[in-house]
Short mmCIF file of C-alpha atoms in Angstrom, two decimals:
data_model
loop_
_atom_site.label_atom_id
_atom_site.label_comp_id
_atom_site.label_asym_id
_atom_site.label_seq_id
_atom_site.Cartn_x
_atom_site.Cartn_y
_atom_site.Cartn_z
CA MET A 1 -477.31 -70.99 -26.81
CA ASN A 2 -477.32 -67.53 -25.34
CA THR A 3 -478.75 -64.43 -26.99
CA ASN A 4 -475.35 -62.82 -27.57
CA THR A 5 -474.27 -65.80 -29.65
CA LEU A 6 -477.51 -65.95 -31.61
CA GLU A 7 -477.33 -62.30 -32.64
CA ALA A 8 -474.69 -63.16 -35.24
CA PHE A 9 -476.67 -65.91 -36.97
CA THR A 10 -477.83 -63.76 -39.86
CA LYS A 11 -477.19 -60.27 -41.17
CA PRO A 12 -479.83 -57.58 -40.64
CA VAL A 13 -482.17 -57.44 -43.63
CA ASP A 14 -483.96 -54.25 -44.69
CA LEU A 15 -486.67 -54.09 -47.35
CA ARG A 16 -484.17 -53.42 -50.15
CA LYS A 17 -482.02 -56.43 -49.21
CA LEU A 18 -485.13 -58.58 -48.86
CA ILE A 19 -486.26 -57.76 -52.40
CA ILE A 20 -482.77 -58.32 -53.82
CA GLY A 21 -482.41 -61.63 -51.96
CA LEU A 22 -485.71 -62.96 -53.23
CA ASN A 23 -484.74 -62.10 -56.80
CA GLU A 24 -481.28 -63.69 -56.69
CA PRO A 25 -480.46 -67.41 -56.59
CA SER A 26 -481.62 -69.31 -54.55
CA HIS A 27 -484.59 -66.90 -54.18
CA GLU A 28 -484.62 -67.43 -50.41
CA VAL A 29 -483.86 -65.04 -47.55
CA ALA A 30 -483.02 -65.87 -43.93
CA LEU A 31 -484.48 -63.56 -41.27
CA SER A 32 -483.90 -63.49 -37.53
CA LEU A 33 -486.49 -65.44 -35.56
CA VAL A 34 -487.34 -63.23 -32.58
CA SER A 35 -489.41 -64.01 -29.50
CA ILE A 36 -490.47 -61.84 -26.56
CA ASN A 37 -490.30 -63.63 -23.23
CA LYS A 38 -491.94 -62.53 -19.99
CA ASN A 39 -490.04 -62.95 -16.74
CA TRP A 40 -492.25 -63.12 -13.65
CA VAL A 41 -490.56 -62.06 -10.42
CA SER A 42 -493.72 -62.46 -8.33
CA GLU A 43 -497.48 -62.52 -8.78
CA LYS A 44 -497.77 -58.95 -7.47
CA GLU A 45 -495.29 -57.38 -9.88
CA ASN A 46 -495.67 -56.91 -13.60
CA PRO A 47 -493.38 -59.17 -15.60
CA SER A 48 -490.30 -57.80 -17.31
CA THR A 49 -489.89 -58.58 -20.99
CA GLU A 50 -486.82 -59.87 -22.76
CA THR A 51 -486.22 -60.11 -26.49
CA ALA A 52 -484.44 -63.24 -27.65
CA ILE A 53 -483.23 -64.40 -31.05
CA ASN A 54 -484.02 -68.09 -31.31
CA GLY A 55 -482.66 -68.82 -34.79
CA VAL A 56 -483.57 -67.99 -38.37
CA CYS A 57 -486.68 -68.36 -40.48
CA VAL A 58 -486.46 -68.61 -44.24
CA ILE A 59 -488.88 -67.18 -46.76
CA SER A 60 -489.06 -67.54 -50.53
CA LYS A 61 -491.10 -65.84 -53.25
CA ASP A 62 -493.80 -68.43 -52.52
CA GLY A 63 -493.93 -67.75 -48.77
CA PHE A 64 -492.61 -69.19 -45.51
CA LYS A 65 -490.36 -72.24 -45.93
CA GLY A 66 -489.37 -73.11 -42.38
CA ALA A 67 -487.25 -72.23 -39.38
CA ILE A 68 -483.93 -73.47 -38.05
CA THR A 69 -483.64 -72.87 -34.33
CA ASN A 70 -481.52 -73.25 -31.23
CA ASN A 71 -478.65 -75.75 -31.47
CA LEU A 72 -479.38 -76.53 -35.13
CA VAL A 73 -478.70 -73.03 -36.44
CA GLY A 74 -475.15 -72.39 -35.20
CA GLY A 75 -473.50 -73.06 -38.55
CA ASN A 76 -475.19 -70.11 -40.23
CA ARG A 77 -473.13 -67.56 -38.32
CA TRP A 78 -469.92 -68.84 -39.92
CA MET A 79 -471.36 -68.37 -43.40
CA THR A 80 -472.68 -64.78 -43.25
CA GLY A 81 -469.36 -63.03 -43.90
CA GLN A 82 -469.50 -61.12 -40.62
CA LYS A 83 -466.10 -60.48 -39.06
CA ASN A 84 -466.91 -60.81 -35.35
CA LEU A 85 -469.20 -63.59 -34.17
CA GLY A 86 -469.39 -63.44 -30.40
CA ASN A 87 -468.35 -66.65 -28.66
CA ILE A 88 -468.46 -70.42 -28.96
CA THR A 89 -468.22 -72.98 -26.18
CA PHE A 90 -466.87 -76.50 -26.64
CA ASN A 91 -465.24 -79.27 -24.64
CA LEU A 92 -461.78 -80.76 -25.09
CA ASP A 93 -461.22 -84.50 -25.54
CA ASN A 94 -464.91 -85.25 -24.91
CA ASN A 95 -464.36 -84.30 -21.28
CA GLU A 96 -467.72 -83.00 -20.05
CA SER A 97 -466.05 -81.06 -17.22
CA ASN A 98 -463.50 -79.31 -19.43
CA TYR A 99 -465.44 -76.64 -21.31
CA ILE A 100 -463.68 -73.78 -23.08
CA THR A 101 -465.19 -70.51 -24.35
CA VAL A 102 -463.52 -68.35 -27.00
CA ASP A 103 -464.52 -65.16 -28.82
CA ILE A 104 -464.20 -65.16 -32.62
CA GLU A 105 -462.78 -62.13 -34.44
CA LYS A 106 -461.37 -61.14 -37.86
CA LEU A 107 -463.17 -63.92 -39.69
CA ASN A 108 -462.65 -64.43 -43.41
CA LEU A 109 -464.90 -66.71 -45.47
CA GLU A 110 -464.32 -68.23 -48.90
CA VAL A 111 -466.75 -70.55 -50.69
CA ILE A 112 -465.30 -72.19 -53.79
CA PRO A 113 -467.50 -74.02 -56.33
CA ILE A 114 -465.75 -77.08 -57.79
CA VAL A 115 -467.17 -78.03 -61.20
CA LYS A 116 -466.57 -81.45 -62.78
CA GLY A 117 -468.72 -81.85 -65.87
CA ASN A 118 -472.22 -81.00 -64.72
CA GLU A 119 -471.48 -82.00 -61.12
CA VAL A 120 -470.81 -79.24 -58.60
CA THR A 121 -469.45 -79.43 -55.07
CA PHE A 122 -468.27 -76.69 -52.75
CA GLU A 123 -465.20 -76.17 -50.61
CA ILE A 124 -465.52 -73.87 -47.62
CA LYS A 125 -462.47 -72.11 -46.19
CA ILE A 126 -462.69 -70.08 -42.99
CA ASP A 127 -459.94 -68.41 -40.99
CA PHE A 128 -460.16 -66.27 -37.88
CA GLU A 129 -458.60 -65.33 -34.56
CA ALA A 130 -459.81 -66.77 -31.27
CA ILE A 131 -459.65 -65.01 -27.91
CA LEU A 132 -459.73 -67.19 -24.83
CA ASN A 133 -462.36 -66.03 -22.34
CA GLY A 134 -461.24 -68.00 -19.33
CA PHE A 135 -459.85 -71.39 -18.45
CA LYS A 136 -458.74 -73.63 -15.61
CA GLY A 137 -455.71 -75.89 -15.65
CA ASN A 138 -453.28 -76.32 -18.52
CA LEU A 139 -454.13 -75.94 -22.20
CA ASN A 140 -452.19 -77.19 -25.18
CA VAL A 141 -452.44 -74.88 -28.18
CA ASN A 142 -452.70 -77.71 -30.72
CA GLU A 143 -455.48 -79.37 -28.75
CA LEU A 144 -457.28 -76.04 -28.45
CA GLU A 145 -457.07 -75.43 -32.20
CA LYS A 146 -458.40 -78.93 -32.92
CA GLY A 147 -461.27 -78.39 -30.49
CA ILE A 148 -462.25 -75.11 -32.17
CA GLU A 149 -461.99 -76.61 -35.67
CA LYS A 150 -464.12 -79.61 -34.69
CA LYS A 151 -466.83 -77.40 -33.17
CA VAL A 152 -467.01 -75.11 -36.21
CA LYS A 153 -467.20 -78.00 -38.69
CA GLU A 154 -469.94 -79.69 -36.65
CA GLU A 155 -472.03 -76.51 -36.59
CA ILE A 156 -471.65 -75.91 -40.34
CA LYS A 157 -472.63 -79.48 -41.22
CA THR A 158 -475.56 -79.61 -38.78
CA THR A 159 -477.16 -76.40 -40.03
CA TYR A 160 -476.59 -77.30 -43.67
CA GLU A 161 -478.25 -80.71 -43.28
CA GLU A 162 -481.18 -79.22 -41.38
CA GLY A 163 -481.61 -76.80 -44.28
CA LEU A 164 -481.69 -79.73 -46.71
CA ASN A 165 -484.42 -81.36 -44.61
CA LEU A 166 -486.51 -78.21 -45.16
CA ASP A 167 -485.55 -77.87 -48.85
CA ILE A 168 -483.62 -74.70 -47.99
CA ASP A 169 -480.30 -73.62 -49.49
CA ILE A 170 -479.32 -72.06 -46.17
CA TYR A 171 -475.80 -71.04 -47.25
CA ARG A 172 -476.96 -69.71 -50.65
CA LEU A 173 -474.63 -72.09 -52.50
CA SER A 174 -476.74 -71.59 -55.62
CA GLU A 175 -475.76 -67.91 -55.61
CA TYR A 176 -472.06 -68.75 -55.21
CA LEU A 177 -472.22 -70.94 -58.31
CA TYR A 178 -474.27 -68.33 -60.19
CA ARG A 179 -471.61 -65.69 -59.59
CA ASP A 180 -468.70 -68.04 -60.30
CA ASN A 181 -469.97 -70.05 -63.29
CA VAL A 182 -473.31 -68.90 -64.65
CA LYS A 183 -473.04 -71.29 -67.62
CA ILE A 184 -473.11 -74.38 -65.40
CA TRP A 185 -475.68 -72.77 -63.11
CA LYS A 186 -478.07 -72.36 -66.06
CA ILE A 187 -477.65 -76.03 -66.96
CA ILE A 188 -478.42 -77.50 -63.54
CA GLU A 189 -480.66 -74.92 -61.83
CA LYS A 190 -484.37 -75.34 -61.32
CA ASP A 191 -486.38 -72.33 -60.16
CA GLY A 192 -483.13 -70.59 -59.30
CA LYS A 193 -481.77 -73.38 -57.09
CA ILE A 194 -479.23 -76.05 -57.85
CA PRO A 195 -479.62 -79.65 -56.60
CA LEU A 196 -477.89 -80.13 -53.26
CA THR A 197 -477.10 -83.21 -51.17
CA LYS A 198 -475.17 -83.87 -47.96
CA ASP A 199 -472.09 -84.43 -50.11
CA SER A 200 -472.38 -81.11 -51.97
CA ILE A 201 -470.07 -79.58 -49.37
CA SER A 202 -467.00 -81.65 -50.18
CA LYS A 203 -464.46 -80.01 -47.88
CA ILE A 204 -464.41 -77.65 -44.91
CA THR A 205 -461.07 -76.10 -43.98
CA ILE A 206 -460.83 -74.20 -40.69
CA ASN A 207 -457.68 -72.22 -39.91
CA VAL A 208 -457.24 -70.58 -36.51
CA ASN A 209 -454.70 -67.85 -37.27
CA LYS A 210 -454.09 -66.88 -33.65
CA ILE A 211 -455.28 -67.82 -30.21
CA LEU A 212 -455.01 -64.97 -27.75
CA SER A 213 -455.39 -64.77 -24.00
CA GLY A 214 -456.14 -61.12 -23.32
CA ARG A 215 -453.53 -59.26 -25.36
CA LYS A 216 -451.06 -62.15 -25.45
CA VAL A 217 -450.61 -64.73 -28.19
CA PHE A 218 -449.66 -68.05 -26.67
CA GLN A 219 -447.30 -70.33 -28.49
CA ASP A 220 -447.08 -73.64 -26.64
CA SER A 221 -449.16 -74.28 -23.56
CA VAL A 222 -451.07 -72.09 -21.16
CA GLY A 223 -451.27 -72.61 -17.43
CA GLU A 224 -453.80 -71.31 -14.96
#
């Protein structure tokens, strides 16, 4: 993934937000994982440096918990509440030669805790507009929407499950329950976190409100 895409993986965190995050459920905070790379043009010239964001690292009140990097961290950008996310690239119909890139704008996120007894699951609803960067050949709008939806769902699930592997509540689902139903949260929480499994996210709904090519909204199919 390129640096422009990675920049949207987590919101900037100042000291105040860090302290608040560590004191709210799930008592974990995600920070940008930054590296400085040296680019050597030749042995005679000094190398240029380039800053890259490689993912996120997560800390708790007890210290460093782990890092989620590269292709495993993409889902976090959909869950930060930021409106504009840069771009995503995906392929249509599993055709390795047919890659599409779109920019994501005007994103809205809703996370809904579903409580049944003492069992809690979460539904995630995301809607946004997509702007087509460039394409070759003909594109069907329905196929394009399905391709975007599939890519977003895959990223959300992949990052969430990697967080579980590290015992990290990467999407702060514990906080969503705390704010929605503190009574149930108090019953099931342990050290500020609620128990989570792969099935705790029960439904992901992705709605592409518009697909634009430049300033135009296309309705049916788009030709080169």
